[in-house]
CSV table of C-alpha atoms and ligand atoms in Angstrom, one decimal:
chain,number,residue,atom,x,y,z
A,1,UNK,CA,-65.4,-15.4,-18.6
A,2,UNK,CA,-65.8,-15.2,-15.0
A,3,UNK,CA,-68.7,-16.2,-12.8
A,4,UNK,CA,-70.7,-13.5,-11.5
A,5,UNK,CA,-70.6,-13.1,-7.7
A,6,UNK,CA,-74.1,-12.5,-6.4
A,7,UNK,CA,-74.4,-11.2,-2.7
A,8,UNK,CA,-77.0,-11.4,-0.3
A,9,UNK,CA,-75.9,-9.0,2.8
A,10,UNK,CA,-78.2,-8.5,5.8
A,11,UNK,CA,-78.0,-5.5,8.1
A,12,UNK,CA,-79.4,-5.5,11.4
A,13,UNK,CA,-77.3,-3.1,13.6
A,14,UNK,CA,-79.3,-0.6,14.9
A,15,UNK,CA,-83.0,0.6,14.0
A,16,UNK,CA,-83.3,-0.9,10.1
A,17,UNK,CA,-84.1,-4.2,9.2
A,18,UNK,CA,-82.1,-4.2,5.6
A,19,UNK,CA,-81.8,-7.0,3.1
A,20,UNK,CA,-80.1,-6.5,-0.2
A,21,UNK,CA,-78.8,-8.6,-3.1
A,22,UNK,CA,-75.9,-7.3,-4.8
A,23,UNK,CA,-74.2,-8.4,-7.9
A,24,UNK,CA,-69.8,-8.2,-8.5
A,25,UNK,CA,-70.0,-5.8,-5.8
A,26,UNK,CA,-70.9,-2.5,-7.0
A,27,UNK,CA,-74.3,-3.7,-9.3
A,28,UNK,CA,-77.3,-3.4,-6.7
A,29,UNK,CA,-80.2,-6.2,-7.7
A,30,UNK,CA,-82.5,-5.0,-4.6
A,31,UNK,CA,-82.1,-3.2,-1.4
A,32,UNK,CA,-84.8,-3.5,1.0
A,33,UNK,CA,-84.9,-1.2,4.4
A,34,UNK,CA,-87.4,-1.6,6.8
A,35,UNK,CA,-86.9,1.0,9.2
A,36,UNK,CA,-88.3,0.8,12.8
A,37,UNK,CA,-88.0,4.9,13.3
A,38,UNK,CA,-91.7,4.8,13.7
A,39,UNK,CA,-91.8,2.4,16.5
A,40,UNK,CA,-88.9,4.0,18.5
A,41,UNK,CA,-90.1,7.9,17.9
A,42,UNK,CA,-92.3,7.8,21.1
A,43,UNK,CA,-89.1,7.1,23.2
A,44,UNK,CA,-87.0,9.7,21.4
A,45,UNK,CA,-84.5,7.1,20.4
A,46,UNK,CA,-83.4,3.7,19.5
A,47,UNK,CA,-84.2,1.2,22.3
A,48,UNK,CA,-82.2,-1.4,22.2
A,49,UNK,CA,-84.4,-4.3,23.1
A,50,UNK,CA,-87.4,-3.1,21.2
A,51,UNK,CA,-85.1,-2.8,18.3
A,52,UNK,CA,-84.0,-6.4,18.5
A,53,UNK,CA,-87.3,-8.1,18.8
A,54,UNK,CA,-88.5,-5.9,15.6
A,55,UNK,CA,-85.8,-7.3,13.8
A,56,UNK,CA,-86.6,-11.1,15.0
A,57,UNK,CA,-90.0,-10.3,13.7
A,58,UNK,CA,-89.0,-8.8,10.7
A,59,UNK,CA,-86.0,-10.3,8.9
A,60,UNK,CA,-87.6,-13.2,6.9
A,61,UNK,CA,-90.0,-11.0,5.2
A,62,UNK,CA,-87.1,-8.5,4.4
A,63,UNK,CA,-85.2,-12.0,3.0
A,64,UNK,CA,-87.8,-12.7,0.7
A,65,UNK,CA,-88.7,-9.6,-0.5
A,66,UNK,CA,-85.0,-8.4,-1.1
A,67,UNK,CA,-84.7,-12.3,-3.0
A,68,UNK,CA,-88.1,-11.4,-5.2
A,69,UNK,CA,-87.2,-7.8,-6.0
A,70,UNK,CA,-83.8,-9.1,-7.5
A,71,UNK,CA,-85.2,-11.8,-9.5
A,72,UNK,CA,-83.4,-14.7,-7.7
A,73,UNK,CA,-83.5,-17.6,-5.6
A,74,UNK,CA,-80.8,-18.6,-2.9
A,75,UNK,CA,-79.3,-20.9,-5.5
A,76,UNK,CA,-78.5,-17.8,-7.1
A,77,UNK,CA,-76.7,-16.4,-4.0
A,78,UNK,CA,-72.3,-17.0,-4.1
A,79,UNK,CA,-72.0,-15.2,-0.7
A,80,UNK,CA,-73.7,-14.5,2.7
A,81,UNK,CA,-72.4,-10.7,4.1
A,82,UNK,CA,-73.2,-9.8,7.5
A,83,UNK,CA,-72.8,-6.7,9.9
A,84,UNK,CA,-71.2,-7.9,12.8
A,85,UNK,CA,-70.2,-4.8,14.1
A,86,UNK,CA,-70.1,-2.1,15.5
A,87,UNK,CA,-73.8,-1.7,16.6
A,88,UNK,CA,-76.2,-2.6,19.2
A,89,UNK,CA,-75.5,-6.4,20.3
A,90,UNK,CA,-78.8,-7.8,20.4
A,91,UNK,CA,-79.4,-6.3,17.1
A,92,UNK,CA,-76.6,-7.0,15.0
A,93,UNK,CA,-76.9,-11.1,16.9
A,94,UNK,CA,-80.0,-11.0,14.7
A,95,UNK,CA,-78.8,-10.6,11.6
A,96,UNK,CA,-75.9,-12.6,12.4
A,97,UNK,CA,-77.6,-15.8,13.2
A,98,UNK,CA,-80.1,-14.9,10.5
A,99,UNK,CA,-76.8,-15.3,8.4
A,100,UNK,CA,-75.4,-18.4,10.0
A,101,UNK,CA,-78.0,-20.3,9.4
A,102,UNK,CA,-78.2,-19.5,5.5
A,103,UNK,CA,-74.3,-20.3,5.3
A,104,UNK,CA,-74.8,-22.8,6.7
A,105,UNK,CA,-78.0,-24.7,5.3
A,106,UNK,CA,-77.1,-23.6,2.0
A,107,UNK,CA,-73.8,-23.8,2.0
A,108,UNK,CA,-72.2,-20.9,1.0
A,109,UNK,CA,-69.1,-18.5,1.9
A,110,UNK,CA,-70.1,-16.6,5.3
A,111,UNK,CA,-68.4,-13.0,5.6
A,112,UNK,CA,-68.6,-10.3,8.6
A,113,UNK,CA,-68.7,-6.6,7.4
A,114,UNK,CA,-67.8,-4.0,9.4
A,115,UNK,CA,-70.5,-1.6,9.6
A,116,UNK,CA,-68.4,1.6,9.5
A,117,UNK,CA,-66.4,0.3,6.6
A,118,UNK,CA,-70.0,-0.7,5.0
A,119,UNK,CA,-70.6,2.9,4.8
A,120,UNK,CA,-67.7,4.0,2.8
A,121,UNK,CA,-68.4,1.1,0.4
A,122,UNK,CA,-72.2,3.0,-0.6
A,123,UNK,CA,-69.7,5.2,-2.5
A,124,UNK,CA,-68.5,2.4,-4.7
A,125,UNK,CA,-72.0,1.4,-5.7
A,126,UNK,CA,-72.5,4.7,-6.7
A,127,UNK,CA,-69.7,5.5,-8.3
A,128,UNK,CA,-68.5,2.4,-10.5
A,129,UNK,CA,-65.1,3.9,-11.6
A,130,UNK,CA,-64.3,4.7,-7.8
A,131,UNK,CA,-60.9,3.8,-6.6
A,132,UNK,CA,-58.9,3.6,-3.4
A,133,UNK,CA,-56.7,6.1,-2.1
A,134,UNK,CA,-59.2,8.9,-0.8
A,135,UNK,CA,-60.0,10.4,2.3
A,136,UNK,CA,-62.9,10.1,3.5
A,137,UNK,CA,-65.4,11.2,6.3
A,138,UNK,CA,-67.7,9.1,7.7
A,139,UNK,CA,-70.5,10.9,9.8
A,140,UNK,CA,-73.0,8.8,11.8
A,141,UNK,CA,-75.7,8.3,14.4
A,142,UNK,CA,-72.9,6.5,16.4
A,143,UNK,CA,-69.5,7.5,14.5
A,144,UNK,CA,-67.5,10.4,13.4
A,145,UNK,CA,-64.2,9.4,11.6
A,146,UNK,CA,-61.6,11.2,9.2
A,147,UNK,CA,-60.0,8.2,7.5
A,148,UNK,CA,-57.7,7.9,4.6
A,149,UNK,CA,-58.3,4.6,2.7
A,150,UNK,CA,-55.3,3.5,0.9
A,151,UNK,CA,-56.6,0.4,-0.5
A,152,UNK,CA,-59.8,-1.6,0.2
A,153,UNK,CA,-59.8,-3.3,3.2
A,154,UNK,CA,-56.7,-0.8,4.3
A,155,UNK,CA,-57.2,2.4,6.1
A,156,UNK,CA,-55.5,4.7,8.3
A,157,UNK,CA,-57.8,6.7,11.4
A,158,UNK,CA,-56.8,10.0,10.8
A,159,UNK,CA,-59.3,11.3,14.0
A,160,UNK,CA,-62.0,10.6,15.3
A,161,UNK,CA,-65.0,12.4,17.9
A,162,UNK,CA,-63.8,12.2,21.5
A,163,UNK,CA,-67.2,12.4,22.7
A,164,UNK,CA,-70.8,12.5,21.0
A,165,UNK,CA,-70.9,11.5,17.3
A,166,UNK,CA,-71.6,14.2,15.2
A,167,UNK,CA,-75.5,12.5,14.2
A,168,UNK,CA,-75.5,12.1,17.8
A,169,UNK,CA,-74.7,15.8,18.3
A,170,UNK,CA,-77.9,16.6,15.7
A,171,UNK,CA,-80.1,14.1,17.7
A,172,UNK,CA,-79.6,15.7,21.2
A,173,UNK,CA,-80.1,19.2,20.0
A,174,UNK,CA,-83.1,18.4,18.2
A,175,UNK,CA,-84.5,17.0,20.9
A,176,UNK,CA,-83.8,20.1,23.1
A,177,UNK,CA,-85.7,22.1,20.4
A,178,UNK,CA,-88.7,19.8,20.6
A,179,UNK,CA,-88.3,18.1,17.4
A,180,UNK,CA,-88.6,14.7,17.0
A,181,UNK,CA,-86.7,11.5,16.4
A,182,UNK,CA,-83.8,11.6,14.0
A,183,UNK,CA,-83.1,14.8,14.3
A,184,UNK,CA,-80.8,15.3,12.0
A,185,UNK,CA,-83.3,15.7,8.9
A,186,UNK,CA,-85.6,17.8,11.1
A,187,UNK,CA,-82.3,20.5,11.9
A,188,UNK,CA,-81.1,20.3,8.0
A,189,UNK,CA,-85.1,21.3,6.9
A,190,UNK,CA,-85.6,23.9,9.5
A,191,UNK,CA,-81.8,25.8,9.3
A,192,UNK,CA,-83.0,26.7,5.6
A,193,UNK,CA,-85.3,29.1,6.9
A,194,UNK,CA,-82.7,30.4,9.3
A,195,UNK,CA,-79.6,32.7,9.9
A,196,UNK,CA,-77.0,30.4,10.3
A,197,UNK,CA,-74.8,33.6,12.2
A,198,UNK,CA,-78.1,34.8,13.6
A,199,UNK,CA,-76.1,32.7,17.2
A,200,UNK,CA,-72.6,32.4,17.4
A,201,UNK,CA,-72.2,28.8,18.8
A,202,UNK,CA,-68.6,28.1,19.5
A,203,UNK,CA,-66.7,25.6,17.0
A,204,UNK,CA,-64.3,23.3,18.8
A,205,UNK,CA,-61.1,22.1,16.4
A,206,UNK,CA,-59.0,21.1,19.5
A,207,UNK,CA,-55.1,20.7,18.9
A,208,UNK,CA,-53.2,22.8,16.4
A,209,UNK,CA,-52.6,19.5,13.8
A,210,UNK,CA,-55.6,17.7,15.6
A,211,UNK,CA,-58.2,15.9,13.3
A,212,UNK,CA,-60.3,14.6,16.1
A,213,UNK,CA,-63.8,16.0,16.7
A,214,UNK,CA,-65.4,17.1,19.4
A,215,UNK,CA,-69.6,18.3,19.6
A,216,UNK,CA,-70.2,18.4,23.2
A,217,UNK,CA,-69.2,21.5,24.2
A,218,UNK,CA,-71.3,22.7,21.3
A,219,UNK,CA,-74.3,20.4,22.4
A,220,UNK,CA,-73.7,22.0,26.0
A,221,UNK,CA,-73.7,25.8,24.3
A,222,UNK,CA,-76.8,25.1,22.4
A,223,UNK,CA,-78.5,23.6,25.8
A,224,UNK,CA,-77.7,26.6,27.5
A,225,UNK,CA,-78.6,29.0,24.9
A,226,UNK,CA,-82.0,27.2,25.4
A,227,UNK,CA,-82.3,27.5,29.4
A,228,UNK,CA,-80.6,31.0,29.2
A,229,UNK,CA,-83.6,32.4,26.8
A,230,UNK,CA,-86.3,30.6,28.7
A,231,UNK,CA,-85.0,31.8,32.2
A,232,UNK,CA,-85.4,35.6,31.0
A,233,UNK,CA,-88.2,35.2,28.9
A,234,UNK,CA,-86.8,35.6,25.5
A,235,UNK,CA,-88.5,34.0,23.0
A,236,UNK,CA,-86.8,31.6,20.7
A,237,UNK,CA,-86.5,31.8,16.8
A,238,UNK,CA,-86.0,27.5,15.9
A,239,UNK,CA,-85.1,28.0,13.0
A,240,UNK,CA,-81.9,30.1,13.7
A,241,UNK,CA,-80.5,28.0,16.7
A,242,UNK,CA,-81.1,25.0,13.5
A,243,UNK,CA,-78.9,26.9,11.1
A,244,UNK,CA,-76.3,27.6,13.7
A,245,UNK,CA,-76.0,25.0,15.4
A,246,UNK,CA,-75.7,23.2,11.9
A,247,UNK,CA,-73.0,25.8,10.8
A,248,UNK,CA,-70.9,25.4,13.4
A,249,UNK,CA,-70.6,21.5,13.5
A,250,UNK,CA,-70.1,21.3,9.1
A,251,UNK,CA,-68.0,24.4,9.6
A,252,UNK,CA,-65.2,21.8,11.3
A,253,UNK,CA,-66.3,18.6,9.6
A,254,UNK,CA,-65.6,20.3,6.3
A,255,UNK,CA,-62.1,22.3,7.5
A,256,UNK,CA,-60.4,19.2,8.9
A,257,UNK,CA,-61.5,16.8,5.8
A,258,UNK,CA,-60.3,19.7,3.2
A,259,UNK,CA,-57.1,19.7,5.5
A,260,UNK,CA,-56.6,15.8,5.7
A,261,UNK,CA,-57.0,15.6,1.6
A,262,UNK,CA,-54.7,18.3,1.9
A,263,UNK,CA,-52.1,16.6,4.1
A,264,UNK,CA,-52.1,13.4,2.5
A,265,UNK,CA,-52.2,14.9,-1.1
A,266,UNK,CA,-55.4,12.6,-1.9
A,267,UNK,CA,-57.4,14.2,-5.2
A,268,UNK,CA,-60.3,12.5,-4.1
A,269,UNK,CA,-62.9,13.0,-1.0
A,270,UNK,CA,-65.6,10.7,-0.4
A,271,UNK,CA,-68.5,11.3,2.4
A,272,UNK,CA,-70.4,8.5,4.1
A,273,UNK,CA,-73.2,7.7,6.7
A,274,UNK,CA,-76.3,9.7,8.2
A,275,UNK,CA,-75.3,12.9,8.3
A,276,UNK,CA,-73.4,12.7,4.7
A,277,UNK,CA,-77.5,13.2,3.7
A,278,UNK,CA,-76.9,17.1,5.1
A,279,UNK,CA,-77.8,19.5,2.5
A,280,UNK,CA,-75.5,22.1,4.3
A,281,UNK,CA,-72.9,19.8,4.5
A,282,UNK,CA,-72.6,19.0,1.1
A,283,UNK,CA,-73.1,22.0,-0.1
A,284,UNK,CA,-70.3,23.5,1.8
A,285,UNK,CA,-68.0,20.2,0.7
A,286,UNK,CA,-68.3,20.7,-2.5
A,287,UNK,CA,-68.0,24.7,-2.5
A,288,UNK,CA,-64.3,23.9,-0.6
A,289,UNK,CA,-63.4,21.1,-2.4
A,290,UNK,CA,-64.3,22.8,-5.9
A,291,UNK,CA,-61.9,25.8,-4.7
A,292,UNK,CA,-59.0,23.0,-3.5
A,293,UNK,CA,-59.1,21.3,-6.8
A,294,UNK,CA,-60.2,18.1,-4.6
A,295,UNK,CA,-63.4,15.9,-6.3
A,296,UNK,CA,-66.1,15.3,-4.1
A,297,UNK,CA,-68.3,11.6,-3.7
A,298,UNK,CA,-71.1,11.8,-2.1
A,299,UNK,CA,-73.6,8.8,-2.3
A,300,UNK,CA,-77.5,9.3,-3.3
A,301,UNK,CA,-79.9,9.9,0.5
A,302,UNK,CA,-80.9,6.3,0.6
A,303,UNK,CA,-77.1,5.2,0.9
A,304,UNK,CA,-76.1,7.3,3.3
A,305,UNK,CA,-78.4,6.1,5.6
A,306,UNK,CA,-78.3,2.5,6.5
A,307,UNK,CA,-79.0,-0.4,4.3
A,308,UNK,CA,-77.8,-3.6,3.1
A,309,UNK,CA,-76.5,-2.7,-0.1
A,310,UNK,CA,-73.3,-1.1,1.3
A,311,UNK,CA,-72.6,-4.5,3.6
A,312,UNK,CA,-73.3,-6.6,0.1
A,313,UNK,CA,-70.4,-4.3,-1.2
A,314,UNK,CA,-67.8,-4.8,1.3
A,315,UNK,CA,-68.7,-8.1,1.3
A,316,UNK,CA,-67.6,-8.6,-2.0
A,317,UNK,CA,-64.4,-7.1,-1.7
A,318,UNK,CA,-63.7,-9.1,1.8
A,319,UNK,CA,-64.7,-12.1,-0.2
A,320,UNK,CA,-62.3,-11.5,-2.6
A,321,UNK,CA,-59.9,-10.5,-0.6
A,322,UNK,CA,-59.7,-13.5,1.1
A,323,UNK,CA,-62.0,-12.8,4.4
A,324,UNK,CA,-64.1,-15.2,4.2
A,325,UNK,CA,-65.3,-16.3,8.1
A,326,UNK,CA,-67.0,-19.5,9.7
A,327,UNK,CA,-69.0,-20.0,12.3
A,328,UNK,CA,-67.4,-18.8,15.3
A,329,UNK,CA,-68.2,-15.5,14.0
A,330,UNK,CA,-69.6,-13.3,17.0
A,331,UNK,CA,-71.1,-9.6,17.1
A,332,UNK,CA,-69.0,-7.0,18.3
A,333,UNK,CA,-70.5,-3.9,19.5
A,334,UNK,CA,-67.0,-1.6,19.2
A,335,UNK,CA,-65.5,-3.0,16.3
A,336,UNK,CA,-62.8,-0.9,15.0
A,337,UNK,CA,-62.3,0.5,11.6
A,338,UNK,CA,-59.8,-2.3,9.9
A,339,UNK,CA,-60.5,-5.0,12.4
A,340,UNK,CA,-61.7,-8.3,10.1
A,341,UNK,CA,-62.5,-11.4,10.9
A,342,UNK,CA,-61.0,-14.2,8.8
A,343,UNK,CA,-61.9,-18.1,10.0
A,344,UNK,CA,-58.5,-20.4,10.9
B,1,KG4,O1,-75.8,6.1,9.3
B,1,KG4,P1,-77.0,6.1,10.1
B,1,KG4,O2,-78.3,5.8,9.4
B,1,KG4,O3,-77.0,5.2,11.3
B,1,KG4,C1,-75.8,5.0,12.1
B,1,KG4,O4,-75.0,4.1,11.7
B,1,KG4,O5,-75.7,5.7,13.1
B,1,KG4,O6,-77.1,7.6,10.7
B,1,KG4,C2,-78.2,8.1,11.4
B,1,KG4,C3,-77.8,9.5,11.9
B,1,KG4,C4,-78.9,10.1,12.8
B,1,KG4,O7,-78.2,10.7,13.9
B,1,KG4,C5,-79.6,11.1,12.0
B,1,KG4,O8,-80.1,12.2,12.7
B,1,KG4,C6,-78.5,11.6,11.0
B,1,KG4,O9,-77.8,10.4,10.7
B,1,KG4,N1,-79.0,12.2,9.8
B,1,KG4,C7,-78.8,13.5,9.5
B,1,KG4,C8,-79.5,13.7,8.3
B,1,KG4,N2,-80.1,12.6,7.9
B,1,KG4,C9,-79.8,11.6,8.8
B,1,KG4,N3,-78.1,14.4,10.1
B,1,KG4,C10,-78.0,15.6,9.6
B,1,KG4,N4,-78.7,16.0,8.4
B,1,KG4,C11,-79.4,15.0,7.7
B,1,KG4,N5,-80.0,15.4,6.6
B,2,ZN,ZN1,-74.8,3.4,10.1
């Protein structure tokens, strides 16, 4: 019988210190987030530095709790996974030295994740009999992309935002509404008290055949919806500019996924990243993928969002697939989807 393959993946690219050990890939041992949200509230957002030195302070208590939680000991560990992009640089070098440095003193297999690509991967830990090809749609603080996944490791960019992400999008409004920092679980709590066609915000799908997104011409709407009421003394009802607002950016998300399973004849969809946690979202996913015959993935709240056990996944696969890196690996804050690192 074959060796298990026991991971331990570190994530460090934007506002969560996360440690997790996984085990062949898809069996999660422990997956510890330590999320800085607190810390960068006041500032209504992630800033970078602070971010950075939080994770310097934080990431060898993360190590050893994710080691103690899973019962094991780096001896135990086969493989080192890192996020090496895309994300915030100082962050993400964090992690990535972090990483180095356990390759390297303990001598083990060193492998880069993309972080994007991590987030697909949440699906396979949730769903063990999970198989490449799907489509699937990956909706983040920093990214938006349609993708259909042939194989693991192999994808093709359907579309992708030409502006603000779509978590972005959720961010900025909430923000203009006076909720706090991430906004996107503030606007998904609040629009179930309201009339999501109480305001018709307009819903932007571009080119006939286009699966590229586009939110700020709805972020603009909403802003002046805002300055429009307050300049003639109308008072506001939040919870109706949450629900439409909300409506009108799942309203395309969910049209142009159901149409890329459609086009490339896919019978499964798979959603990913922060705003995959949207209850309207997935509600409205799986009402049009129910009527389309399509089945729907969507991973549990805590795997949406980021954490380790994701990167631990991909890792896996990268390992196995023959990605393993070295030390010349180096953080890149715009990786692309499919770009991998593999050492000389
Ligand atoms: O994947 P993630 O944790 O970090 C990035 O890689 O960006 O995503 C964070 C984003 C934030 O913009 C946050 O507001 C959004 O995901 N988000 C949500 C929800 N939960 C998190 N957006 C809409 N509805 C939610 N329930
Ligand atoms: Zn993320």
């Amino acid at each position: 019988m074959n060796k298990d393959l026991i991971t331990l993946a570190l994530e460090s690219s934007c506002d969560e210190t996360s440690v997790s050990v996984v085990k062949n890939g898809r069996e999660v041992l422990s997956n510890i987030v330590s999320s800085q949200i607190d810390l960068h509230k006041k500032f209504g957002g992630v800033v970078p530095e602070v971010a950075s030195r939080k994770h310097v302070e934080n990431i060898s208590y993360v190590i050893d709790e994710a080691l103690e939680e899973a019962k094991v000991t780096f001896d135990d560990i086969d493989i080192i996974g890192v996020t090496y992009g895309p994300g915030l640089v100082g962050a993400l070098l964090v992690g990535l030295s972090t990483a180095k440095a356990l390759a390297y003193s303990l001598n083990k297999p060193l492998v880069g994740v993309n972080h994007i690509e991590g987030h697909i991967y949440a699906n396979f830990i949730e769903y063990k009999e999970l198989e490449p090809p799907f489509v699937c749609l990956i909706v983040s603080g920093g990214h938006t992309h349609l993708v259909y996944m042939k194989d693991y490791g192999v994808y093709e960019v359907l579309g992708k935002t030409r502006d603000d992400a779509a978590g972005e999008a959720f961010d900025k409004v909430a923000r203009a509404i006076g909720l706090g920092y991430p906004g996107g679980p503030l606007i998904d709590k609040l629009s179930r008290k309201g009339n999501k066609e109480a305001i018709a915000f307009p819903r932007t799908y571009l080119e006939n055949d286009s699966l590229d997104f586009s939110f700020s011409g709805l972020k603009s709407s909403v802003l002046n919806y805002l300055n429009n009421s307050k300049m003639k003394g109308i008072s506001i009802v939040e919870e109706d500019i949450a629900a439409s607002f909300q409506q009108a950016v799942i309203d395309v998300l969910v049209d142009k996924t159901i149409r890329a399973a459609k086009k490339f004849n896919v019978d499964k969809i798979v959603i990913a990243g922060g705003v995959a946690a949207n209850s309207g979202l997935r509600d409205l996913l799986q009402e049009k993928s129910n009527e389309n015959n399509f089945k729907l993935m969507v991973p549990p709240i805590p795997l949406c969002t980021d954490n380790a056990a994701m990167i631990g996944c991909a890792a896996y696969y990268d390992y196995i697939n023959g990605y393993e890196a070295d030390m010349y690996l180096n953080a890149i804050p715009n990786l692309k989807l499919g770009e991998k690192y593999k050492k000389a």
